[in-house]
Short mmCIF file of C-alpha atoms in Angstrom, two decimals:
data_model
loop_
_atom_site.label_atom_id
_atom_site.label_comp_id
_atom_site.label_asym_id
_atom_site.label_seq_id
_atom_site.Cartn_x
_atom_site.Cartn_y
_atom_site.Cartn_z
CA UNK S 1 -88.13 -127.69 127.06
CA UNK S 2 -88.94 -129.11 123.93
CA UNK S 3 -89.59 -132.37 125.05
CA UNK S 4 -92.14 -131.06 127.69
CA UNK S 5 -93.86 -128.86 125.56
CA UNK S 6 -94.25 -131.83 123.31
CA UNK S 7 -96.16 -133.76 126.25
CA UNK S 8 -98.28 -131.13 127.55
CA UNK S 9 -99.33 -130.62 124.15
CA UNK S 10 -100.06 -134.55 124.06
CA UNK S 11 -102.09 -134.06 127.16
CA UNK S 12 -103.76 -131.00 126.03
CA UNK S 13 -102.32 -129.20 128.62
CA UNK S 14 -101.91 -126.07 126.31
CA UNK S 15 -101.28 -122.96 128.02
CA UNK S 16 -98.21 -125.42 130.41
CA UNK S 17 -97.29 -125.88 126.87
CA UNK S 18 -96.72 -122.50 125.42
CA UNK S 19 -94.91 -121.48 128.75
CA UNK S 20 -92.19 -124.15 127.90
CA UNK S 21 -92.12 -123.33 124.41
CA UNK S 22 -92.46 -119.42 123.89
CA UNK S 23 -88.92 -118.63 126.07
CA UNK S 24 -87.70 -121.61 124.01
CA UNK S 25 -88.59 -119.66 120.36
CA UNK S 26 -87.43 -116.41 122.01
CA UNK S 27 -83.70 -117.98 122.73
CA UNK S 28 -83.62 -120.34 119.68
CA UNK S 29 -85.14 -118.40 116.63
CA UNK S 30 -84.39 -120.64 114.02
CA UNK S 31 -85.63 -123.92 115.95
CA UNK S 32 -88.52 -125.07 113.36
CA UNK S 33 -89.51 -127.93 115.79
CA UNK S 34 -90.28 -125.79 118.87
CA UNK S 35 -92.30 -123.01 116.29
CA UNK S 36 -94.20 -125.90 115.21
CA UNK S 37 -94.74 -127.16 117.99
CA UNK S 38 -95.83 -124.02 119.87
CA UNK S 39 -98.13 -123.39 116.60
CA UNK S 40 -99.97 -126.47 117.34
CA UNK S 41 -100.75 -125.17 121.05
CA UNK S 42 -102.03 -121.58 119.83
CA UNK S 43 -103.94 -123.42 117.13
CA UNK S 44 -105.40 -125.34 119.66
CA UNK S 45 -106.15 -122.45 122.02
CA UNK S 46 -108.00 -120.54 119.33
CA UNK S 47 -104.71 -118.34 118.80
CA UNK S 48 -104.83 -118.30 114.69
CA UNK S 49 -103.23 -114.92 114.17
CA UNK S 50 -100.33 -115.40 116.45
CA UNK S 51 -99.86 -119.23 115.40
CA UNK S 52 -99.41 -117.42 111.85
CA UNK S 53 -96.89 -114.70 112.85
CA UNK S 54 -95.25 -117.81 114.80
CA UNK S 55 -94.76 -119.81 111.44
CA UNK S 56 -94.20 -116.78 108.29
CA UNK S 57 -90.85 -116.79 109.08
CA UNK S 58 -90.85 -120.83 107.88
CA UNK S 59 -93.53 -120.70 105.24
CA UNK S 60 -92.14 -118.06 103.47
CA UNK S 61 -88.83 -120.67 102.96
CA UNK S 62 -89.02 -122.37 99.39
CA UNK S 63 -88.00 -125.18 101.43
CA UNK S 64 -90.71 -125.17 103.83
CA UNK S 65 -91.82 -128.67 104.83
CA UNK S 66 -95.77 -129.61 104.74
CA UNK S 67 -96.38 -129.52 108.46
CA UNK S 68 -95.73 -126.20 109.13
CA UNK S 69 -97.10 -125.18 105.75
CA UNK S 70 -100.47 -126.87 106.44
CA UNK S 71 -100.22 -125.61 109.96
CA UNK S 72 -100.12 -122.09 108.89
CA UNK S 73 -102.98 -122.90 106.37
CA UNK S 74 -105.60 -124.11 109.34
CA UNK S 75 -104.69 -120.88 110.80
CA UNK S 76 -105.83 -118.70 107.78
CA UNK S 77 -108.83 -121.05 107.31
CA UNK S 78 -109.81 -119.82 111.25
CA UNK S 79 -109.60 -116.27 110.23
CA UNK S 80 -111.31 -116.58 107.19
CA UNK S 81 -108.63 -116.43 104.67
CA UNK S 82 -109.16 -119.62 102.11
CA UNK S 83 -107.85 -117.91 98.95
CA UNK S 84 -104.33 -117.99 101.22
CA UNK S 85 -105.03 -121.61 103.10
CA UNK S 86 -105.91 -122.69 99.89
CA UNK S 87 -102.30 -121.50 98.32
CA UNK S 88 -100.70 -123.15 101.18
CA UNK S 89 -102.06 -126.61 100.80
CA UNK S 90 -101.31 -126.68 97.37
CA UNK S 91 -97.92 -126.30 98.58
CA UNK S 92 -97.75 -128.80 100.94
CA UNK S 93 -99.30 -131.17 98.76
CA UNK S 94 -96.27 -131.09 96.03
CA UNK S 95 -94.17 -133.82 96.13
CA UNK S 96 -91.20 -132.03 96.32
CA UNK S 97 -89.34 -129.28 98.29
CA UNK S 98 -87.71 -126.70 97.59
CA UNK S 99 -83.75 -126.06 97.72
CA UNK S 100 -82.48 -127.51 100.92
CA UNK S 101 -80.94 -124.57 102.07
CA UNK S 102 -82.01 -124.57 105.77
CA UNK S 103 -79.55 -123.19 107.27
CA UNK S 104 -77.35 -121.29 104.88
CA UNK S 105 -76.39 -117.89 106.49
CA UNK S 106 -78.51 -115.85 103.95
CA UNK S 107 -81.65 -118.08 104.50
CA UNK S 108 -81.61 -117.79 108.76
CA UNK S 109 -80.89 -114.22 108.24
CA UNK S 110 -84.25 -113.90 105.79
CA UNK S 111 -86.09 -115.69 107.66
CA UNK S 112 -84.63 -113.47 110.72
CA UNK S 113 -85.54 -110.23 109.15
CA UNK S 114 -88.95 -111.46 108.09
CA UNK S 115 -89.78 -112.05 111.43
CA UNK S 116 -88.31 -108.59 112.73
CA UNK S 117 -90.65 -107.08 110.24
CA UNK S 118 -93.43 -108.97 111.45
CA UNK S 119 -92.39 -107.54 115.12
CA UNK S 120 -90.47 -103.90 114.29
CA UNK S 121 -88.85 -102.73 117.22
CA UNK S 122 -89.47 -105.51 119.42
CA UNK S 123 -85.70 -106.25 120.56
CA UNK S 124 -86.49 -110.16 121.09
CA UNK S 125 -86.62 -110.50 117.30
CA UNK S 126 -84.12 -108.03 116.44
CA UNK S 127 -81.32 -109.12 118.53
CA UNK S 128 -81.17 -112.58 116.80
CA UNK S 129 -80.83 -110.65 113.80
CA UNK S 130 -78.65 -108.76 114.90
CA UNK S 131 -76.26 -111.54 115.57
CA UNK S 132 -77.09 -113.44 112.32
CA UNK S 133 -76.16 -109.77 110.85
CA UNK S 134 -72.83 -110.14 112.35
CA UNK S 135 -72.60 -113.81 111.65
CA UNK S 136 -72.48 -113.04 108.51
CA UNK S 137 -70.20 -110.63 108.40
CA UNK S 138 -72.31 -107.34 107.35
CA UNK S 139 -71.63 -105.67 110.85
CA UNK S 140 -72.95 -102.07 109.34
CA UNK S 141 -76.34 -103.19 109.12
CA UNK S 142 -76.24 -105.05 112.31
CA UNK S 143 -74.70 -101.51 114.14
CA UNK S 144 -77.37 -100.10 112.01
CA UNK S 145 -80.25 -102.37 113.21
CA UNK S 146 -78.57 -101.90 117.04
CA UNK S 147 -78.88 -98.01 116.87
CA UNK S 148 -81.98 -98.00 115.81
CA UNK S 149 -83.42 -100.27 118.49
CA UNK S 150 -81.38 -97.78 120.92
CA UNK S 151 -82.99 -94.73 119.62
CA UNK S 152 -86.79 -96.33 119.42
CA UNK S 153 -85.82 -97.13 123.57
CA UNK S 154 -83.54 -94.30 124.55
CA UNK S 155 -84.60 -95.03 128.48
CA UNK S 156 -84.01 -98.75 127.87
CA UNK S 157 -80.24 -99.85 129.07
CA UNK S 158 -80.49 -103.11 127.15
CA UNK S 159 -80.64 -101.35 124.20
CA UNK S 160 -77.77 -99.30 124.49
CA UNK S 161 -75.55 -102.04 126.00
CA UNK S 162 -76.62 -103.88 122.58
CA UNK S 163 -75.17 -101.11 120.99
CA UNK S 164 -72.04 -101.03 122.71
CA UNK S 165 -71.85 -104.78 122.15
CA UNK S 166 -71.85 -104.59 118.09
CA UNK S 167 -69.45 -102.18 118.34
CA UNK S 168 -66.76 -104.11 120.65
CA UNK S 169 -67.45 -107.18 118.29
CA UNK S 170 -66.51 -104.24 115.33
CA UNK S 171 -63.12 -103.71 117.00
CA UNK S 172 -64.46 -100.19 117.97
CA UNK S 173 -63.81 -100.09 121.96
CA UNK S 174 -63.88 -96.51 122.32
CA UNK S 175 -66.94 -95.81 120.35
CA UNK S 176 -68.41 -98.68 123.07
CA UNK S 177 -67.18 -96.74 125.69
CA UNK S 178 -70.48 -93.94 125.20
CA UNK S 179 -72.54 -96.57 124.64
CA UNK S 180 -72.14 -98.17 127.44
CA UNK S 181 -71.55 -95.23 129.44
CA UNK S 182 -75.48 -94.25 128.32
CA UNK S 183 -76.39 -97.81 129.43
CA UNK S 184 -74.34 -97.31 132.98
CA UNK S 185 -75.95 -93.63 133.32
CA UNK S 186 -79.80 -95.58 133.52
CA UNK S 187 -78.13 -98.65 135.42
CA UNK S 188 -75.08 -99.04 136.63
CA UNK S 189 -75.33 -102.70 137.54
CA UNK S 190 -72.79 -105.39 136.54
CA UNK S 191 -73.40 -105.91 133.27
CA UNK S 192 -73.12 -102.23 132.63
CA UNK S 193 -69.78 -102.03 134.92
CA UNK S 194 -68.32 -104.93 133.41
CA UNK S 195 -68.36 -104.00 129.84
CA UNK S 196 -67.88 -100.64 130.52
CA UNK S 197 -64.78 -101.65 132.48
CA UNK S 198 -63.77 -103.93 129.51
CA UNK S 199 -63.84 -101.07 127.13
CA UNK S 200 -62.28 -98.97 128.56
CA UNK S 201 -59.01 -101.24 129.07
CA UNK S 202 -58.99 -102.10 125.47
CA UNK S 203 -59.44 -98.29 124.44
CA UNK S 204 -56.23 -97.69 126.70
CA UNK S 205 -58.09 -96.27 129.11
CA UNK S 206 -56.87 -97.83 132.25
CA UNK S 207 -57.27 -95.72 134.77
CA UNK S 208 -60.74 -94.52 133.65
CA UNK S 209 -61.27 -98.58 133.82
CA UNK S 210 -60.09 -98.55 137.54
CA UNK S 211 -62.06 -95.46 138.53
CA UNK S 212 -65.23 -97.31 137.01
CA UNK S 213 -64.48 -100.52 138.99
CA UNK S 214 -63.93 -98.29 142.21
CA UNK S 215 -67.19 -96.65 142.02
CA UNK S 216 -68.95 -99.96 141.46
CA UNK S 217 -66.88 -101.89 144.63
CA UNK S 218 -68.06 -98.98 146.90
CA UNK S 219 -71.12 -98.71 146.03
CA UNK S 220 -71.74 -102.80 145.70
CA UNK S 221 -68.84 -103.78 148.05
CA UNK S 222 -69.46 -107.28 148.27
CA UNK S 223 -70.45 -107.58 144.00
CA UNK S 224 -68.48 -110.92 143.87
CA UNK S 225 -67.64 -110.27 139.35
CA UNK S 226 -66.33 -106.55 141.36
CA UNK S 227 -64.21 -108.40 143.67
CA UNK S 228 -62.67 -110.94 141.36
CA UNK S 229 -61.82 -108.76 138.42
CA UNK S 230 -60.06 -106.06 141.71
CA UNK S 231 -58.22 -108.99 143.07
CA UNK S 232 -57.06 -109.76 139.20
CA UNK S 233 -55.93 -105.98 138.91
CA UNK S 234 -53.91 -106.36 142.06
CA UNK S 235 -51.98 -109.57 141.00
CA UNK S 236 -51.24 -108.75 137.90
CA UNK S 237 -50.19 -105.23 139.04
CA UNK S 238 -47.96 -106.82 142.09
CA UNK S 239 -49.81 -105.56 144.58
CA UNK S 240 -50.15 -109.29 146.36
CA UNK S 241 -51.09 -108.58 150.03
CA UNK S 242 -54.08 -106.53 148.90
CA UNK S 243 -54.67 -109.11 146.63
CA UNK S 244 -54.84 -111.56 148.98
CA UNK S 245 -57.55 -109.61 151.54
CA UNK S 246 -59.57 -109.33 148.42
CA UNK S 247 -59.81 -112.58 147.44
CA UNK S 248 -60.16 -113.76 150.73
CA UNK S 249 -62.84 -111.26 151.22
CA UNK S 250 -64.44 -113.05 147.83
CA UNK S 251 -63.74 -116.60 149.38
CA UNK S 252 -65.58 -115.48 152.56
CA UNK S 253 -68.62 -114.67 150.83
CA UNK S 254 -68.65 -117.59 148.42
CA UNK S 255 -66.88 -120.63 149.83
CA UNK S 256 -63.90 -123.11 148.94
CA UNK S 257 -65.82 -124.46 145.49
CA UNK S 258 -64.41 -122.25 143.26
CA UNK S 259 -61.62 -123.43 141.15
CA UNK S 260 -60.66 -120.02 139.23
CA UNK S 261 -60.48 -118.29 143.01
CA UNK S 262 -58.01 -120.73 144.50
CA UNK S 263 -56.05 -120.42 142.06
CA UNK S 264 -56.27 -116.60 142.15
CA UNK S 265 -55.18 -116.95 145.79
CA UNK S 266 -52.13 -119.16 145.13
CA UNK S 267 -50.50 -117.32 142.58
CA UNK S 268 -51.13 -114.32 145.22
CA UNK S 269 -49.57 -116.03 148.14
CA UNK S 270 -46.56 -116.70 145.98
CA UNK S 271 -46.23 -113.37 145.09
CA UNK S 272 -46.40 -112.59 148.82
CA UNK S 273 -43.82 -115.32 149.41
CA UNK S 274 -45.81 -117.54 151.94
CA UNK S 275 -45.91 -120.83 149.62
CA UNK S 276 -47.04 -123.12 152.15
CA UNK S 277 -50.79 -121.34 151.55
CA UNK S 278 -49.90 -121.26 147.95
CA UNK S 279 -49.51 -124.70 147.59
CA UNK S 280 -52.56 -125.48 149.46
CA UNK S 281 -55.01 -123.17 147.52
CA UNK S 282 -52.85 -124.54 144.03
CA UNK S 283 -53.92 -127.96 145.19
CA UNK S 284 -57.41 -127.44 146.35
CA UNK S 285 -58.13 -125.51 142.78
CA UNK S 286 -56.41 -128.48 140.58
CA UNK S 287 -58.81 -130.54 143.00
CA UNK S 288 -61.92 -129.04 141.92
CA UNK S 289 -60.82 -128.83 138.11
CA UNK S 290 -57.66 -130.95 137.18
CA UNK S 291 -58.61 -130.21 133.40
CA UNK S 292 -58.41 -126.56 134.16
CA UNK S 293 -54.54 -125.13 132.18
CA UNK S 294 -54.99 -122.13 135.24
CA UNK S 295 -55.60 -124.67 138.23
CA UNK S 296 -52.77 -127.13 136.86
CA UNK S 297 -50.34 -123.80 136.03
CA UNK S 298 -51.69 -122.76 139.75
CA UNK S 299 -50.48 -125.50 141.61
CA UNK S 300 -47.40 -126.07 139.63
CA UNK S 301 -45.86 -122.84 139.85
CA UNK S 302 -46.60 -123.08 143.61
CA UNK S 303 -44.64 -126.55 143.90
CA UNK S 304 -41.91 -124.92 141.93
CA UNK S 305 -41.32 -121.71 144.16
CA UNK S 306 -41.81 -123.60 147.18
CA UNK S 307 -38.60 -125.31 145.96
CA UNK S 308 -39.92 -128.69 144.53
CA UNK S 309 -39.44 -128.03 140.50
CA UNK S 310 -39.45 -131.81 140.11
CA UNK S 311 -43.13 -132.09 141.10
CA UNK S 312 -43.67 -129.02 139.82
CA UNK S 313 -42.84 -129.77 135.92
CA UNK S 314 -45.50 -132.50 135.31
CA UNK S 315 -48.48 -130.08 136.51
CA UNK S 316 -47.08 -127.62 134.21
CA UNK S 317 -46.50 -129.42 130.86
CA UNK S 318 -49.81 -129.93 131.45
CA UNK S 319 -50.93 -127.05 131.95
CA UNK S 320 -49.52 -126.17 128.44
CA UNK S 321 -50.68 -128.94 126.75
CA UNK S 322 -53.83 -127.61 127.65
CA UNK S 323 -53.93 -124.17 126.87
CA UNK S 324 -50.64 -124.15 124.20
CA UNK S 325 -50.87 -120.69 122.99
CA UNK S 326 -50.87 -119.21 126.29
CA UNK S 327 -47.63 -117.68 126.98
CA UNK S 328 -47.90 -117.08 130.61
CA UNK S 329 -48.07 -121.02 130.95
CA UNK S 330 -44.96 -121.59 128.60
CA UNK S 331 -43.03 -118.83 130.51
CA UNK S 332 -43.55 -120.78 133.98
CA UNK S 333 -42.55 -123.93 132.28
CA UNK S 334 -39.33 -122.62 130.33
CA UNK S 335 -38.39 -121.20 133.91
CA UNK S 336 -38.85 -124.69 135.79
CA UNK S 337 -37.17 -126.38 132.78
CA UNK S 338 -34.20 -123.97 133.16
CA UNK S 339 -33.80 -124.38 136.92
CA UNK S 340 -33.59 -128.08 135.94
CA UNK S 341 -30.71 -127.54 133.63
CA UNK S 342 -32.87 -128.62 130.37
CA UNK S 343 -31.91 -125.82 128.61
CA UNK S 344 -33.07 -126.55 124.98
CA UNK S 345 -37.00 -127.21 126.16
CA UNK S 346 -36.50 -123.69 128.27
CA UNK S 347 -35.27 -122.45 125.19
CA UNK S 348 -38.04 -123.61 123.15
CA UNK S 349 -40.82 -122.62 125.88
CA UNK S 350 -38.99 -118.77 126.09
CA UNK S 351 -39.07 -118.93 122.20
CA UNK S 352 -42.87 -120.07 122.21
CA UNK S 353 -43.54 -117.29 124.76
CA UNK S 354 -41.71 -114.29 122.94
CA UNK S 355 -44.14 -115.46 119.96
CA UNK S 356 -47.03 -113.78 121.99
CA UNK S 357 -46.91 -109.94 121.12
CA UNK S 358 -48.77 -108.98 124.09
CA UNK S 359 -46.24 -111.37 126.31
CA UNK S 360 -44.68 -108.61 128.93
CA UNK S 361 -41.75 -110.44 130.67
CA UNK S 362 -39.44 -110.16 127.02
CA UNK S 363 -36.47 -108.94 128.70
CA UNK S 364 -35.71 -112.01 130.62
CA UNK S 365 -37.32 -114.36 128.02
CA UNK S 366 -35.37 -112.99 125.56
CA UNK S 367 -31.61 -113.81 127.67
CA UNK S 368 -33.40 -117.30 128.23
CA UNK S 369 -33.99 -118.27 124.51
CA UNK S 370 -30.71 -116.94 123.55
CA UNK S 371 -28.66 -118.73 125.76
CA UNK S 372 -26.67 -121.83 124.23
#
């Protein structure tokens, strides 16, 4: 985007220019090059006031470099403010910079907040500062900044999903829960669902979380997020057959290509016991993504029920290698391990596994790692 902004700019080609570049500034607040760049194109389309809006955030920087600083001065000489151009010049003309301190966290978020002041209540400049808030680690005043962006757009369910956002990143899920409930009330689409959903689970509200996710499926019965998080539910709650008709239902309406869903269907046909499918859907998702700790873990736990835990062992260790802290992954492989009589690497993987608090299997883990 930057690049083509550059050479519709070069071939005056303005306005093609500043519809590359504005969605660009919007997304990447603290990109200098595609402010300065779009600067040059409102400059150049008799835009003064908005090129300077574009550029205070940079030129109020004691690091400011001369281009932007003498871009921002043309644009007070067009309105008629020379005492200011004037000031600006001067400082472009010094020889020296100030501190480099581009992108220290206190810098982005002044020049962040400068240009939220420049644009109060506009959410596309206070959401970045929002997130630089929280970058930085003063998460009142970005809940702060949120709510107040909620209450200036109460019918707005952006705003209150923003809320509910700075509040899961707080650790507060069950505060998140009414905001996103608000958000859900305006539209319940599947952003709304899905983070409603999500805070609900971590509040320890399950089954609220399931009635949530029931509503959405039956009112949006083919939502294919709806579907996959269902099928998910299912497995992990043993429930394999109706696993399997959802995900099948998913894999009708979006095809073989996806990695993370054929390996969703494996682990569900071993649960039902039919490992010949199993090891075909564990195979076709390492296919797709052999890099993938879930697709390798897939296939390999399907090769190991299916009664080949030789094949099964290298798929596995890799699958661990690849996602070590996952205790899921080191469970399978301490169990393949142990039907190959290698007890002290089952040992260790049990061990490894037990290490994970939230880790649920810790009964027979436990027997495993204690064994001699």
């Amino acid at each position: 985007m930057l690049l083509g902004g550059a050479l519709d700019i070069e071939a005056a080609d303005y306005e093609q220019a500043m519809e590359k570049l504005k969605p660009l500034v919007a997304n990447q607040p603290m990109n200098i090059a595609a402010r300065k760049l779009l600067a040059v194109a409102l400059l150049r389309t008799d835009s003064a006031r908005n090129a300077i809006d574009l550029l205070r955030p940079v030129i109020v920087r004691g690091d400011a470099d001369s281009y932007s600083l003498t871009l921002a001065a043309r644009g007070f000489e067009r309105i008629g403010d020379r005492a200011t151009a004037a000031k600006l010049l001067d400082r472009a003309a010094w020889p020296e910079q100030g501190d480099p301190n581009a992108f220290s966290a206190d810098d982005s978020t002044a020049v962040l907040a400068a240009e939220a002041a420049q644009r109060p209540g506009d959410p596309a400049a206070l959401v970045p500062l929002i997130r630089a808030l929280l970058d930085q680690g003063d998460k009142p005043a970005a809940l702060a900044t949120a709510q107040d962006i909620a209450a200036r757009n109460p019918g707005v369910p952006a705003a209150h999903l923003l809320v509910g956002d700075t509040l899961m990143l707080m650790n507060r899920p069950a505060d998140a829960v009414a905001a996103y409930r608000r958000a859900a009330d305006l539209r319940f689409d599947e952003p709304a669902m899905l983070r409603l959903i999500e805070a609900l689970d971590r509040a320890g509200q399950r089954a609220d979380a399931a009635r949530v996710l029931a509503l959405f499926l039956s009112q949006n019965p083919v939502n294919v997020a709806a579907l996959r998080l269902s099928g998910r539910w299912q497995l992990a709650a043993g429930d394999h057959e109706t696993a399997i008709d959802t995900f099948e239902l998913l894999r009708a309406r979006i095809g073989d290509g996806d990695a993370a869903l054929n390996a969703d269907l494996a682990m569900a046909y071993v649960g039902a016991e039919e490992f010949e499918a199993a090891e075909d859907f564990g195979e076709a998702a390492y296919a797709l993504a052999p890099g993938n700790p879930v697709a390798a873990d897939a296939y390999g736990w399907a090769l190991y029920r299916g009664g080949d835990a030789q094949a099964a062992v290298e798929l596995l260790q890799k699958a661990v290698m690849l996602a070590p802290r996952h205790a899921g992954l080191r469970w399978h492989l301490a169990q393949v391990y142990a039907d190959l009589n290698r007890k002290p690497e089952a040992r260790a993987q049990a061990q490894a596994a037990l290490a994970d608090p939230r880790f649920d299997e810790r009964t027979a883990a436990t027997a495993m790692a204690a064994q001699s």
